[in-house]
mmCIF file of N, CA and C in Angstrom:
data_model
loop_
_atom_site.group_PDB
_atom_site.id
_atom_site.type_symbol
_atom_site.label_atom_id
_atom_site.label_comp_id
_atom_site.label_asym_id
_atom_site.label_seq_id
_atom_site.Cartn_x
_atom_site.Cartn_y
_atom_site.Cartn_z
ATOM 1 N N UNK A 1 215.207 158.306 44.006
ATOM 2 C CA UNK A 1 215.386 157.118 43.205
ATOM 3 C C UNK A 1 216.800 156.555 43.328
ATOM 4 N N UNK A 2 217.712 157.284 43.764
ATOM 5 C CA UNK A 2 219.695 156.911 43.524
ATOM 6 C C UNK A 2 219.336 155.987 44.809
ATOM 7 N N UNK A 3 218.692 155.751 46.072
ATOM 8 C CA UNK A 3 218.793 155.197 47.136
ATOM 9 C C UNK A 3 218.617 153.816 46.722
ATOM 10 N N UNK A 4 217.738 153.728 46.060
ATOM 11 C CA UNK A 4 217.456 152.314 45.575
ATOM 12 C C UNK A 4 218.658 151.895 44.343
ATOM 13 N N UNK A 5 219.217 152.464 43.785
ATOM 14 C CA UNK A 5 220.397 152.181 43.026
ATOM 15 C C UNK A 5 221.313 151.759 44.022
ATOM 16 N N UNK A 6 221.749 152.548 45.135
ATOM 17 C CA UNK A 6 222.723 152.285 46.390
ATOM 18 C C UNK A 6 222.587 151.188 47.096
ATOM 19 N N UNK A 7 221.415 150.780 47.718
ATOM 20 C CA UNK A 7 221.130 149.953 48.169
ATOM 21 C C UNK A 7 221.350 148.270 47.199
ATOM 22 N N UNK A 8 220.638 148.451 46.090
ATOM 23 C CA UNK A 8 220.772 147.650 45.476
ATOM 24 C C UNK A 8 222.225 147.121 45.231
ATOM 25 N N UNK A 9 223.436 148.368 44.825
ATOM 26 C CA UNK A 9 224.889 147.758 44.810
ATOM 27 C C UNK A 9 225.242 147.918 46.222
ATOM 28 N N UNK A 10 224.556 147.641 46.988
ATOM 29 C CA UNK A 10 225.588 147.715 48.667
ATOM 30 C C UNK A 10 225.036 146.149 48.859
ATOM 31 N N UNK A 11 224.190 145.433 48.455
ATOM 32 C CA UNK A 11 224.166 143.982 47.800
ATOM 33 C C UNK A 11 224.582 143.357 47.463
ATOM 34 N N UNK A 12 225.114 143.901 46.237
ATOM 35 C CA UNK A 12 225.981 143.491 45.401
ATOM 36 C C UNK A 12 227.986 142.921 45.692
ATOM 37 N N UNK A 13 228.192 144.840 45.763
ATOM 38 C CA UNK A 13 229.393 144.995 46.461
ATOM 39 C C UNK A 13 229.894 144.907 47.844
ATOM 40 N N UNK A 14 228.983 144.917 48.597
ATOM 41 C CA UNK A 14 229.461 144.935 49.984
ATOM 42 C C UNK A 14 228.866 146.610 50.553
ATOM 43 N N UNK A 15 228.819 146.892 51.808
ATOM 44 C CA UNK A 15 227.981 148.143 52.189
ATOM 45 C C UNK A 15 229.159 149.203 52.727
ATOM 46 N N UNK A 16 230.371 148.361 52.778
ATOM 47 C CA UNK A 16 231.455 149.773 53.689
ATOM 48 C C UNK A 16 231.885 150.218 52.106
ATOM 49 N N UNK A 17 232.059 148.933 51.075
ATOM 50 C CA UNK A 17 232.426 149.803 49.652
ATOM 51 C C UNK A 17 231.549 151.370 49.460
ATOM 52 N N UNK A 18 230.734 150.879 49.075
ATOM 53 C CA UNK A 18 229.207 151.497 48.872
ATOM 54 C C UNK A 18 229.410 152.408 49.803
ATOM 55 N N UNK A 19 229.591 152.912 51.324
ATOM 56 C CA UNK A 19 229.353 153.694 51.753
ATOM 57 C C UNK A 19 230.533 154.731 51.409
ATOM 58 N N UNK A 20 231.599 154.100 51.457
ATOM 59 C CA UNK A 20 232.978 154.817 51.192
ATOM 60 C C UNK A 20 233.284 155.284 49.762
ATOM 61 N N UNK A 21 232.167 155.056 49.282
ATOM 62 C CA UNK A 21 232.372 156.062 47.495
ATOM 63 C C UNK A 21 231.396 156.747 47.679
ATOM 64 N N UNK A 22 230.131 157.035 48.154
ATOM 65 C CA UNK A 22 229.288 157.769 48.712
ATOM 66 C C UNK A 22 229.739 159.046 49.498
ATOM 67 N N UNK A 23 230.736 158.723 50.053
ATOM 68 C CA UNK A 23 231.713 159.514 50.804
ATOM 69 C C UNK A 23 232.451 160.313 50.463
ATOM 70 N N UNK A 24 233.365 159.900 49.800
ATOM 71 C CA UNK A 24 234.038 160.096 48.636
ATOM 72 C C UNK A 24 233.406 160.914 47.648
ATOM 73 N N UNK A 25 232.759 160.681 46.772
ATOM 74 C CA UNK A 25 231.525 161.076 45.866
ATOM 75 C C UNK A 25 231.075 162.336 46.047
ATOM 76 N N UNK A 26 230.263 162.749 47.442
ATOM 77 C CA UNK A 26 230.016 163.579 47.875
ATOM 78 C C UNK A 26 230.871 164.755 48.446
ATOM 79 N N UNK A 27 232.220 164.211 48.728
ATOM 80 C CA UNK A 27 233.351 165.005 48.999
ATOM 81 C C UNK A 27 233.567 166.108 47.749
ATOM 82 N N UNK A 28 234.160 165.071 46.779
ATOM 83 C CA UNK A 28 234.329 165.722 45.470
ATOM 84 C C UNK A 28 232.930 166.369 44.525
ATOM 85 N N UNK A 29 232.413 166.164 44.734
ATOM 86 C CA UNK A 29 231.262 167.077 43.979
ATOM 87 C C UNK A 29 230.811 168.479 45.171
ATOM 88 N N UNK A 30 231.347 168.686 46.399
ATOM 89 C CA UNK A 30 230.978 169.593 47.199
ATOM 90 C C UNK A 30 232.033 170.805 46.771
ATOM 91 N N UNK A 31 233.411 169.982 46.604
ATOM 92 C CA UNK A 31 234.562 170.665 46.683
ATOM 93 C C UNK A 31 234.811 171.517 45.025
ATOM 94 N N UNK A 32 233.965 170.458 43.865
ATOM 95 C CA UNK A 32 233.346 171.218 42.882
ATOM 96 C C UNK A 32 232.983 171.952 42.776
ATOM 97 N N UNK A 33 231.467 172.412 43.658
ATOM 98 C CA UNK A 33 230.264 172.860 43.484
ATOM 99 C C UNK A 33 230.926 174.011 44.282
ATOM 100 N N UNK A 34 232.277 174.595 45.473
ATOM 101 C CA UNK A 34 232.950 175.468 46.062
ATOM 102 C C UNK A 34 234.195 176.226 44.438
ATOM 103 N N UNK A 35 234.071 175.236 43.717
ATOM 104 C CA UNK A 35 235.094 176.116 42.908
ATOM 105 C C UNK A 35 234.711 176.039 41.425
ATOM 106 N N UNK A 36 233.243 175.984 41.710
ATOM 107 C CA UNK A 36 232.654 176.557 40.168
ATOM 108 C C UNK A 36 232.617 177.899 40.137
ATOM 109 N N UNK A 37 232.638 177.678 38.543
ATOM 110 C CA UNK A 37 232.945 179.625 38.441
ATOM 111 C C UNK A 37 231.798 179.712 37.242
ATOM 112 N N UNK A 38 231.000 178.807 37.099
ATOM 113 C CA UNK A 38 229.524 179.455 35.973
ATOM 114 C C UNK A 38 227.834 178.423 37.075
ATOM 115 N N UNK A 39 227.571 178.932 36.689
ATOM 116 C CA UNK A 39 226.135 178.259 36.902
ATOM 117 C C UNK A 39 225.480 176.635 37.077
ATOM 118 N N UNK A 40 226.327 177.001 35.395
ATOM 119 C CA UNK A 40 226.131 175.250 34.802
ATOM 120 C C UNK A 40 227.272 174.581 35.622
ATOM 121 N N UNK A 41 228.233 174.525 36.133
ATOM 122 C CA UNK A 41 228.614 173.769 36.678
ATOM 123 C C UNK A 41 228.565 173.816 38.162
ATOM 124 N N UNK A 42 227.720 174.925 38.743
ATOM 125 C CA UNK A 42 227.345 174.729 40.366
ATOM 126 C C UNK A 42 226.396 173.936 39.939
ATOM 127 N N UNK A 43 225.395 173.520 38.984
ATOM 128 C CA UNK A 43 224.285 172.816 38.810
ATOM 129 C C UNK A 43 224.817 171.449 38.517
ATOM 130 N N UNK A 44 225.465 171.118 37.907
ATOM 131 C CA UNK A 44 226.027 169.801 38.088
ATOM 132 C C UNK A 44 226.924 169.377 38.659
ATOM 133 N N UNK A 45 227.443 170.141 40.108
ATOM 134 C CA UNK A 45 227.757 169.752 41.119
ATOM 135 C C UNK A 45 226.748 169.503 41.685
ATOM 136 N N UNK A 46 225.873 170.262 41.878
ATOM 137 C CA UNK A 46 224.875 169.824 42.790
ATOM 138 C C UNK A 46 223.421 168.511 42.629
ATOM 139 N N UNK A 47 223.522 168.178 41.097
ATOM 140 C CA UNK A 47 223.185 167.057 41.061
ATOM 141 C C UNK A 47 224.077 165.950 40.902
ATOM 142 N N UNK A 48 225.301 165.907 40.875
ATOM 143 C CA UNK A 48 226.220 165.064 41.616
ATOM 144 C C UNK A 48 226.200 164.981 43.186
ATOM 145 N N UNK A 49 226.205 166.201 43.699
ATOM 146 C CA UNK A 49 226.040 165.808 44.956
ATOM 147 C C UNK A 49 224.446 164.897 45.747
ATOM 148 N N UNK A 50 223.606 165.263 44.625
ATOM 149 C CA UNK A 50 222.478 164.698 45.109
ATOM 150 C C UNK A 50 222.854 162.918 44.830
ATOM 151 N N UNK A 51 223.124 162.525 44.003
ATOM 152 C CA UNK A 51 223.660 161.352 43.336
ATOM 153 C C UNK A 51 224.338 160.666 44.193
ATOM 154 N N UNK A 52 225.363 160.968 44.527
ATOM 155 C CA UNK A 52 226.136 160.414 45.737
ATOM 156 C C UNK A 52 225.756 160.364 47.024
ATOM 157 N N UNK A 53 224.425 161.545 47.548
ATOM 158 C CA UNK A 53 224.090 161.623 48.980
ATOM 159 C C UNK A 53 223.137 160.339 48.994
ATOM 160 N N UNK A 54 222.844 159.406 48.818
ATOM 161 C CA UNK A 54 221.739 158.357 49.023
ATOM 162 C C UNK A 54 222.151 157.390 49.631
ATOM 163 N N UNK A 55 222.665 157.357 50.469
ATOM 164 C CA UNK A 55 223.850 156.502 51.639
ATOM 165 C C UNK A 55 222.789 156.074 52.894
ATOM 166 N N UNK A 56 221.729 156.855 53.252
ATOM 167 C CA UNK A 56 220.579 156.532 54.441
ATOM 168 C C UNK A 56 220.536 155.104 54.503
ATOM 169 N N UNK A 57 219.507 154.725 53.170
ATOM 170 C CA UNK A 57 219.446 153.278 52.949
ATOM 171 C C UNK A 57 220.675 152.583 53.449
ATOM 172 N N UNK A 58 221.809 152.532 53.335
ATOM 173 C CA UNK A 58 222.694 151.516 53.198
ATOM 174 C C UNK A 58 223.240 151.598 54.648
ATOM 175 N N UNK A 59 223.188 153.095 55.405
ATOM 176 C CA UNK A 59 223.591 152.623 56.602
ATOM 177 C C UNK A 59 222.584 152.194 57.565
ATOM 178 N N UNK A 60 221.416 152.207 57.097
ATOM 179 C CA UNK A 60 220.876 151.889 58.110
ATOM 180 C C UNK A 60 220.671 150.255 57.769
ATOM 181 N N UNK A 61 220.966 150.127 56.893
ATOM 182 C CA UNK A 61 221.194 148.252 56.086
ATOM 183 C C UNK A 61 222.345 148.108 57.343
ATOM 184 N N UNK A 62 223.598 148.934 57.200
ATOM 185 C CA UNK A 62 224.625 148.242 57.419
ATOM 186 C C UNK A 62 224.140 148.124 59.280
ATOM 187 N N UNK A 63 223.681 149.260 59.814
ATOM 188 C CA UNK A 63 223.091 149.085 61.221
ATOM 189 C C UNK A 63 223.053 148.366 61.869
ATOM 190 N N UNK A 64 221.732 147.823 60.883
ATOM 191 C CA UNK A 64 220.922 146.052 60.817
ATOM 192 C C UNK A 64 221.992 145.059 61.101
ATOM 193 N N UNK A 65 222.687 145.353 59.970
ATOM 194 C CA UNK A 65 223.815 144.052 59.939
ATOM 195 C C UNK A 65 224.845 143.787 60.933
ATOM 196 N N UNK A 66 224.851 144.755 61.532
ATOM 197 C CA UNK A 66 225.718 144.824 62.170
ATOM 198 C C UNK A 66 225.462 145.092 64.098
ATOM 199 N N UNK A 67 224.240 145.195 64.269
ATOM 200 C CA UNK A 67 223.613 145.498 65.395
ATOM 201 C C UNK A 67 222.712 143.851 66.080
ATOM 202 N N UNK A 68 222.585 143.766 67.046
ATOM 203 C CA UNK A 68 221.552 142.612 67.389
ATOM 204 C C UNK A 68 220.254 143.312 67.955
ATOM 205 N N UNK A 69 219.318 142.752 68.303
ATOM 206 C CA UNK A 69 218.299 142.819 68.267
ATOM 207 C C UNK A 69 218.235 143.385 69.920
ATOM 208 N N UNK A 70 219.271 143.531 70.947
ATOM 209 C CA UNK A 70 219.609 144.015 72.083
ATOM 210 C C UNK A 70 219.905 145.295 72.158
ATOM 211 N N UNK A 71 220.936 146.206 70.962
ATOM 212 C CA UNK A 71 221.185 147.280 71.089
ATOM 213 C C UNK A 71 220.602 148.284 69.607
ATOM 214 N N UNK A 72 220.078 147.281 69.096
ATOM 215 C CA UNK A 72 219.531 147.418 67.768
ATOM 216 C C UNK A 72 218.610 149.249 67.990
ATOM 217 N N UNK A 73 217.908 149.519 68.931
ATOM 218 C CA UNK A 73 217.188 150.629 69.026
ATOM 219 C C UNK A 73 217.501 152.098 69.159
ATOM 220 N N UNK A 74 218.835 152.091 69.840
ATOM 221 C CA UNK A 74 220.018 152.873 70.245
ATOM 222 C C UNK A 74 220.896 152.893 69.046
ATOM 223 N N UNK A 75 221.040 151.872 68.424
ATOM 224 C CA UNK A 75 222.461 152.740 67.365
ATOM 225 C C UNK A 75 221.433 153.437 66.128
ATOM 226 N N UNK A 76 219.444 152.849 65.972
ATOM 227 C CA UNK A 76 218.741 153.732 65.209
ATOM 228 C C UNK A 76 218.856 155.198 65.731
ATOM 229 N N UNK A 77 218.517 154.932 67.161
ATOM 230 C CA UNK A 77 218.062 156.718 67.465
ATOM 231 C C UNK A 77 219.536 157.404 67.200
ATOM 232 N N UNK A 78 220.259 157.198 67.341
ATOM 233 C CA UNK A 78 221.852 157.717 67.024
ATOM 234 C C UNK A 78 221.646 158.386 65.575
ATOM 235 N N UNK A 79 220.923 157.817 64.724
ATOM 236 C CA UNK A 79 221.223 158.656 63.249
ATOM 237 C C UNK A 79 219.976 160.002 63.483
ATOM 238 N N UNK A 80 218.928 159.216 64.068
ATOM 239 C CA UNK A 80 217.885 160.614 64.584
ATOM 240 C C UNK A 80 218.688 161.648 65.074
ATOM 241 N N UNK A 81 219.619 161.389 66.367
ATOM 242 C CA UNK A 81 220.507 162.524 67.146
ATOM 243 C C UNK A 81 221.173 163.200 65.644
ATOM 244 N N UNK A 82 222.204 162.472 65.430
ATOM 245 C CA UNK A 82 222.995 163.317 64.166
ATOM 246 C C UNK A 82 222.209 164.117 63.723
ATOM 247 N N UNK A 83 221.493 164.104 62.913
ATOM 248 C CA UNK A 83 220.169 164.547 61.690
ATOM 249 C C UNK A 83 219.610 165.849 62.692
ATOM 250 N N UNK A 84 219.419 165.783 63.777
ATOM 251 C CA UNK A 84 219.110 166.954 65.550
ATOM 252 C C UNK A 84 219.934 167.976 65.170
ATOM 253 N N UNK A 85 221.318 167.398 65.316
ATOM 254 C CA UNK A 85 222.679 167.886 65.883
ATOM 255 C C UNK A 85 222.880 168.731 64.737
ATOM 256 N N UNK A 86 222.840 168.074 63.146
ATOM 257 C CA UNK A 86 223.157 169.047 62.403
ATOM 258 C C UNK A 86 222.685 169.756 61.376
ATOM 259 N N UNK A 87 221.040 170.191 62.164
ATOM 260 C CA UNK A 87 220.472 170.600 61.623
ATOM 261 C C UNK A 87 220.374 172.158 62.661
ATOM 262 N N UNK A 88 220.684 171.841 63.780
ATOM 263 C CA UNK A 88 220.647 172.649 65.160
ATOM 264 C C UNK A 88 222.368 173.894 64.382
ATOM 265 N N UNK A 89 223.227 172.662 64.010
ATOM 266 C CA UNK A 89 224.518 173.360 63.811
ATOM 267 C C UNK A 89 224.815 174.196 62.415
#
């Protein structure tokens, strides 16, 4: 459900904002969720981190926006590779 919140303010605000607090966001709730010391707060790191991870939508918005209809197919399969790469790593 947060993807459609994201998307909706990468509309709003612009999509490199939006991606770069997503970023951000997810940084700091990881670096949380590494220096919790009870339960309850690895658990609400980790639904912070879910909160902030909903960035798909918006880059593949920003893709769009930013791609033509020539190389448009290649910078998709590029997020397929990543998603390969670091799931392999």
């Amino acid at each position: 459900f947060v993807s459609y919140a994201w998307g909706y303010l990468s509309d709003i605000h612009g999509r490199r904002i939006i991606l770069i607090t997503g970023i951000i966001g997810t940084l700091a709730a990881l670096i949380l969720f590494g220096f919790s010391t009870s339960f309850i707060w690895a658990m609400i790191a980790r639904c912070l981190t879910g909160f902030f991870n909903g960035n798909l939508g918006v880059v593949k918005a920003y893709l769009a926006d930013i791609t033509d209809s020539s190389n448009r197919g290649y910078a998709f399969s590029i997020i397929g590779v990543a998603f390969g790469a670091g799931i392999i790593l």
